[in-house]
Tab-separated table of C-alpha atoms in Angstrom:
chain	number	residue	atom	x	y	z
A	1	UNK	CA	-39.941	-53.685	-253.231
A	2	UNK	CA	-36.739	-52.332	-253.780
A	3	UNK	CA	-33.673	-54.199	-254.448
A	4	UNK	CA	-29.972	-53.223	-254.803
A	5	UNK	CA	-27.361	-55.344	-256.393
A	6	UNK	CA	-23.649	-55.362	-256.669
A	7	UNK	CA	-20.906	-57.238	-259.189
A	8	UNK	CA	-18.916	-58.990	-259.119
A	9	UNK	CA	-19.017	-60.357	-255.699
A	10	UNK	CA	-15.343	-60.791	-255.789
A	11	UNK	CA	-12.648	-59.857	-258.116
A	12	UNK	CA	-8.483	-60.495	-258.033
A	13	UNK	CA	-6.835	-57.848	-260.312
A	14	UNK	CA	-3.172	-57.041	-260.848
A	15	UNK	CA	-1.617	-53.708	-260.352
A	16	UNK	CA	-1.828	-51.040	-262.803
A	17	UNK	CA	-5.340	-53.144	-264.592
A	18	UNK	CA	-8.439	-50.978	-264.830
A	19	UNK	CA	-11.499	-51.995	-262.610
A	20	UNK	CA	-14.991	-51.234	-262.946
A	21	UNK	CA	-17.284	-51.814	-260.119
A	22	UNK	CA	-21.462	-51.866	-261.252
A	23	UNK	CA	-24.324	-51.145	-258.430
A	24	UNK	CA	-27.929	-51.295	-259.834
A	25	UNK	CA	-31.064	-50.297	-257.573
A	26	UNK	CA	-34.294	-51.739	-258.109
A	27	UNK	CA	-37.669	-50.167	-257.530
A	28	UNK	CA	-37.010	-46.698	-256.573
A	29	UNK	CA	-36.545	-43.436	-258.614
A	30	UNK	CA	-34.680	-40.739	-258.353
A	31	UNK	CA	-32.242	-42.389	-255.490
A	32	UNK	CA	-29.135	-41.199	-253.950
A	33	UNK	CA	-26.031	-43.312	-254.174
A	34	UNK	CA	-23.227	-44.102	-252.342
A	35	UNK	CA	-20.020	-46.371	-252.940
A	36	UNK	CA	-18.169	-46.680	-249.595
A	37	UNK	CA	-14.935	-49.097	-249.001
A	38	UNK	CA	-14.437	-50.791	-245.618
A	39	UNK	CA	-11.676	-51.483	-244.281
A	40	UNK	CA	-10.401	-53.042	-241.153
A	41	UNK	CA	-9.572	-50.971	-238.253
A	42	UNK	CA	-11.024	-48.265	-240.809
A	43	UNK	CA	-14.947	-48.480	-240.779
A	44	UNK	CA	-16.805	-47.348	-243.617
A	45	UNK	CA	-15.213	-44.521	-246.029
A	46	UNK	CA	-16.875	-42.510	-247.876
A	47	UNK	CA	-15.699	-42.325	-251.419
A	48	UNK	CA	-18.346	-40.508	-253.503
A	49	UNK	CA	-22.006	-39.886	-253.830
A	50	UNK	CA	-24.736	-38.939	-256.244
A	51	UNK	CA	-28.131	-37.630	-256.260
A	52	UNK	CA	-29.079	-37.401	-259.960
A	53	UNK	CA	-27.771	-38.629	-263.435
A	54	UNK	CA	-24.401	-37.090	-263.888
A	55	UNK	CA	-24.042	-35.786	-260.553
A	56	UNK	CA	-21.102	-37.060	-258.901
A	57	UNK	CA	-19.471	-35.614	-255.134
A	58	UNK	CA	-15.981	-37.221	-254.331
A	59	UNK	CA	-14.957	-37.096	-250.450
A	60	UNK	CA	-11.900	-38.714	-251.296
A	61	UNK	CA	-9.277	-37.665	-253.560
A	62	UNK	CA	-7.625	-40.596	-255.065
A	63	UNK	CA	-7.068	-43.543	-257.868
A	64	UNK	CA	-11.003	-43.759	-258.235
A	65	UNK	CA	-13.328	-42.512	-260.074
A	66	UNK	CA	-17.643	-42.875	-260.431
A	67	UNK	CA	-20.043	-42.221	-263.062
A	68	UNK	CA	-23.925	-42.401	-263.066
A	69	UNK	CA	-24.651	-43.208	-266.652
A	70	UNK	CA	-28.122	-44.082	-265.713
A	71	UNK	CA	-30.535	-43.172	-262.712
A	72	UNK	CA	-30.698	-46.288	-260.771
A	73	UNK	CA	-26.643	-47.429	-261.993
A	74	UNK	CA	-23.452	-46.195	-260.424
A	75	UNK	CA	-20.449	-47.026	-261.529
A	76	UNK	CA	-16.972	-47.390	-259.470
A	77	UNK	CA	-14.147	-47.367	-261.934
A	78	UNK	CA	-9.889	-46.817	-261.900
A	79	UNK	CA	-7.478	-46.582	-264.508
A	80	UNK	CA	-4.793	-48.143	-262.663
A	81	UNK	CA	-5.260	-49.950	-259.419
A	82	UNK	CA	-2.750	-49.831	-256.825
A	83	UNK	CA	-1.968	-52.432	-254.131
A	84	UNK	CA	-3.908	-49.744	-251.380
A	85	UNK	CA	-7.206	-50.051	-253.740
A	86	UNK	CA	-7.605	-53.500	-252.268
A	87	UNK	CA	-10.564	-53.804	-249.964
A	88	UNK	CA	-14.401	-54.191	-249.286
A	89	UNK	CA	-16.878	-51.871	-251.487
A	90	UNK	CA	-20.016	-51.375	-250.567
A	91	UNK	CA	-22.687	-49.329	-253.037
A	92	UNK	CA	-25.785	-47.845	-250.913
A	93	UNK	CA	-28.882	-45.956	-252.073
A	94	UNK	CA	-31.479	-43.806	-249.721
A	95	UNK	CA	-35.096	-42.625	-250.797
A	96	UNK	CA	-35.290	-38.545	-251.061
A	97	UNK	CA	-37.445	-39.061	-248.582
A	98	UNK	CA	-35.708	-41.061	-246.281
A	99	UNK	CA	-32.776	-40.674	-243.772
A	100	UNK	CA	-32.204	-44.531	-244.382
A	101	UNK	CA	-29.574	-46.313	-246.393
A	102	UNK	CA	-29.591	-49.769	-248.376
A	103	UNK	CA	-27.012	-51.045	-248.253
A	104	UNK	CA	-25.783	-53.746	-251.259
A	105	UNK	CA	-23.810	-56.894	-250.760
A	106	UNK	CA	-20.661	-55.774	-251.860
A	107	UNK	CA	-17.122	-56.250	-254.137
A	108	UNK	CA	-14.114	-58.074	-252.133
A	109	UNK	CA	-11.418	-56.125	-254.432
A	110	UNK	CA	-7.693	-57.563	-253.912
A	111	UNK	CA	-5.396	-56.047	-256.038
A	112	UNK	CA	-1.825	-58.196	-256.659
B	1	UNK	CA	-13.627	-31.586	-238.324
B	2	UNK	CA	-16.508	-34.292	-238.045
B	3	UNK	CA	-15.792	-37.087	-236.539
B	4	UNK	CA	-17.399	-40.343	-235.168
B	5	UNK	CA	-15.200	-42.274	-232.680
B	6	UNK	CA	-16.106	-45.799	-231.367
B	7	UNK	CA	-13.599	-46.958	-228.997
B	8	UNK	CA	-13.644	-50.009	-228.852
B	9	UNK	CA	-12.705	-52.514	-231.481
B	10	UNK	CA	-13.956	-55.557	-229.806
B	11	UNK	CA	-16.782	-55.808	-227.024
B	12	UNK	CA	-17.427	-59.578	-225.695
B	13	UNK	CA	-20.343	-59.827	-222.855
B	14	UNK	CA	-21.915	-62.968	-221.600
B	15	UNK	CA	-25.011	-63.725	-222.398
B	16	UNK	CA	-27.832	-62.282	-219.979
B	17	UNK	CA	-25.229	-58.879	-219.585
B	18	UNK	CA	-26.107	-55.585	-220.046
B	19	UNK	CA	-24.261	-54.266	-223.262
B	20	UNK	CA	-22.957	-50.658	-223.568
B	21	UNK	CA	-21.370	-49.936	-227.035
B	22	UNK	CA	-19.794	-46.320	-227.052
B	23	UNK	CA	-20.196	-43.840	-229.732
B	24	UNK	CA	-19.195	-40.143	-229.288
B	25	UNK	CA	-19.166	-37.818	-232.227
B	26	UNK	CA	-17.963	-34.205	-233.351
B	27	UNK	CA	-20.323	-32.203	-235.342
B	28	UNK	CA	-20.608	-28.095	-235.600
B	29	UNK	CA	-24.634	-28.447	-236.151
B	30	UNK	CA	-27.134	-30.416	-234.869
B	31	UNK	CA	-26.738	-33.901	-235.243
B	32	UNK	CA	-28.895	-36.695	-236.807
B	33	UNK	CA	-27.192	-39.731	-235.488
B	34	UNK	CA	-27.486	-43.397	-236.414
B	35	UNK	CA	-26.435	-47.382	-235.546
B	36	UNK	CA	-25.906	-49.375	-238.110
B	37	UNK	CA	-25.855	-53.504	-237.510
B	38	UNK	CA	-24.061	-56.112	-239.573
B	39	UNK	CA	-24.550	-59.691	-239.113
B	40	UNK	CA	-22.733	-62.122	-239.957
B	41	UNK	CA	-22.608	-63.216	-244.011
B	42	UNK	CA	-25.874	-60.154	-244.003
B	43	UNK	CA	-25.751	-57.074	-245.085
B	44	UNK	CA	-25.518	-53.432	-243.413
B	45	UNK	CA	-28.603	-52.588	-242.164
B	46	UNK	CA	-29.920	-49.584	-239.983
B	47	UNK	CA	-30.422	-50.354	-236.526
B	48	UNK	CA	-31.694	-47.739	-235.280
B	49	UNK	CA	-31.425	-43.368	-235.735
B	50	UNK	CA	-31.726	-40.946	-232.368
B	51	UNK	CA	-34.774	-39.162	-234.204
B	52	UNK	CA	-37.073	-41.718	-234.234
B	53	UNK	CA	-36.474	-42.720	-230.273
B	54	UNK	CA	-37.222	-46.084	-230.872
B	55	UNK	CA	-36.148	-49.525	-229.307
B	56	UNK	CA	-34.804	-52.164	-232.109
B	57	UNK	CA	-34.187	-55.803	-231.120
B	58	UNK	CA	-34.092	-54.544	-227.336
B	59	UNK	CA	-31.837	-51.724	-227.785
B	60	UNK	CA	-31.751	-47.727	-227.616
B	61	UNK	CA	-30.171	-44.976	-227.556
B	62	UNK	CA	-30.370	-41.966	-226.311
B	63	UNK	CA	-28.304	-38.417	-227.832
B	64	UNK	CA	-26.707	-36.667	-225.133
B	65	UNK	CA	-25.325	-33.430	-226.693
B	66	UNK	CA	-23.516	-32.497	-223.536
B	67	UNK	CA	-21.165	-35.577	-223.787
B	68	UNK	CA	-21.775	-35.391	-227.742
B	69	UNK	CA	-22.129	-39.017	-227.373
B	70	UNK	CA	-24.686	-41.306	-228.805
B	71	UNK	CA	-23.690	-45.491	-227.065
B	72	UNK	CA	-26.323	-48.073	-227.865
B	73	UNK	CA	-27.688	-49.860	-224.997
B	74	UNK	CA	-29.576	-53.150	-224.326
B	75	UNK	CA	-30.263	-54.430	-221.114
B	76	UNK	CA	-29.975	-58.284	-221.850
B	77	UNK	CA	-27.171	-59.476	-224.372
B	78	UNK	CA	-29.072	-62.616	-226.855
B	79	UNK	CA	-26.128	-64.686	-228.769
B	80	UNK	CA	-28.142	-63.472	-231.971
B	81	UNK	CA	-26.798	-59.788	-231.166
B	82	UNK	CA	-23.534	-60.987	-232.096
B	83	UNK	CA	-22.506	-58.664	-235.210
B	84	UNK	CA	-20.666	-55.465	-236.204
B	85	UNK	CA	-22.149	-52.153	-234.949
B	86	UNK	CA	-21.161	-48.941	-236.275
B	87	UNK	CA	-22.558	-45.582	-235.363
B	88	UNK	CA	-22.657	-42.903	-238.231
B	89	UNK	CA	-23.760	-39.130	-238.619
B	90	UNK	CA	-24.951	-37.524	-241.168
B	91	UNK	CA	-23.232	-34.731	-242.028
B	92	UNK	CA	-25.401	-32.096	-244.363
B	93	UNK	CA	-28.221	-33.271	-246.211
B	94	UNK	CA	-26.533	-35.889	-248.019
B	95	UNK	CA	-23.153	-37.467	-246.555
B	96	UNK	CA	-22.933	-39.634	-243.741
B	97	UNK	CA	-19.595	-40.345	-241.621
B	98	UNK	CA	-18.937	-43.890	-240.137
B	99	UNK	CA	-17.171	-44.713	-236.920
B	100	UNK	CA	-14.963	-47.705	-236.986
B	101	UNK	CA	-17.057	-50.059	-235.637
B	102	UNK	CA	-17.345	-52.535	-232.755
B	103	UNK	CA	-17.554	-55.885	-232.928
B	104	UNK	CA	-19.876	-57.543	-229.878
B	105	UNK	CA	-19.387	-60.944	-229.294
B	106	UNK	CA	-21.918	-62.518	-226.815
B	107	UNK	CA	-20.603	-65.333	-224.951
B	108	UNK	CA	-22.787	-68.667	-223.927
């Protein structure tokens, strides 16, 4: 069965520090992925998305940044964190075949 | 632009109540429109989508492209429906756009 996995669970950083979020999926090929951050009073954002190895869509311009090095890894990454990078982010795959989306555990980010 | 409004933050019923949780969206095309559920310390799961006209757990919903709206409905509130409920369209083939969300709190 398929399987999706986030880390680190939870992670303090200080301004300005890099950050590098990982999401793995399990059991699947080919999937499209997601990283979303939610926020209170905000829902769910969109941030970017990916279909294939290298293919990266950002709906959000700003301090972030994703790579798909791998099919089944996607990668959430900033240079420089700001205070408003602080929040819940959630990584999400769906099947080419499927309108559905798995969602992972997610990364409480608080930035300092 | 595309939009997905819930409008309320918080939604507390007593047990036994019918439950009404509003979603009304703004989409050019034709929509495919879903409800997402999260339960406490779980993850974000589908609840259920408008395509597949199915009842989840008790509940439905039922598109209505007149009032572009999309609420989620169950009869009978349980305490177990407790959670966060979000409604979300898909936009295109590939991105999806969340509503807020609504908490429902069922009451003993």
């Amino acid at each position: 069965s398929q399987t999706i996995h986030q880390w680190p669970a939870t992670l303090v950083q200080p301004v300005g520090s890099p950050l590098s979020l990982e999401c793995t999926v399990e059991g699947t090929s080919n999937p499209n992925l997601y990283w979303y951050r939610q926020a209170a009073g905000r829902g769910l954002q969109l941030l970017f998305y990916s279909v294939g190895i290298g293919q990266i869509s950002s709906e959000v311009p700003q301090n972030l940044s994703a790579s798909r090095p791998q099919d089944r890894q996607f990668i959430l990454s900033s240079k420089k964190l700001l205070l408003s990078d602080s929040g819940f982010y959630l990584c999400a795959w769906r099947g080419t075949l499927t309108d559905t989306q798995y969602f992972g555990p997610g990364t409480r980010l608080t930035v300092l | 632009a595309q939009r997905v409004t819930q409008p309320e933050k918080l939604l507390s019923v007593f047990k036994g109540a019918p439950v009404e949780l509003k979603c009304n969206y703004s989409y050019s095309g034709s929509p495919e429109l879903f409800w997402y559920v999260q339960y406490s310390r779980q993850r974000l799961q589908l609840l259920l989508r408008h395509i597949s006209r199915e009842s989840i757990k008790g509940f439905t919903a039922d598109l209505n492209k007149g009032e572009t709206s999309f609420h989620l409905k169950k009869p009978f509130a349980q305490e177990e429906d407790s959670a966060m409920y979000y409604c979300a369209l898909r936009q295109g083939t590939y991105k999806y756009i969340f509503g807020t969300g609504t908490r429902l709190k069922v009451l003993a």
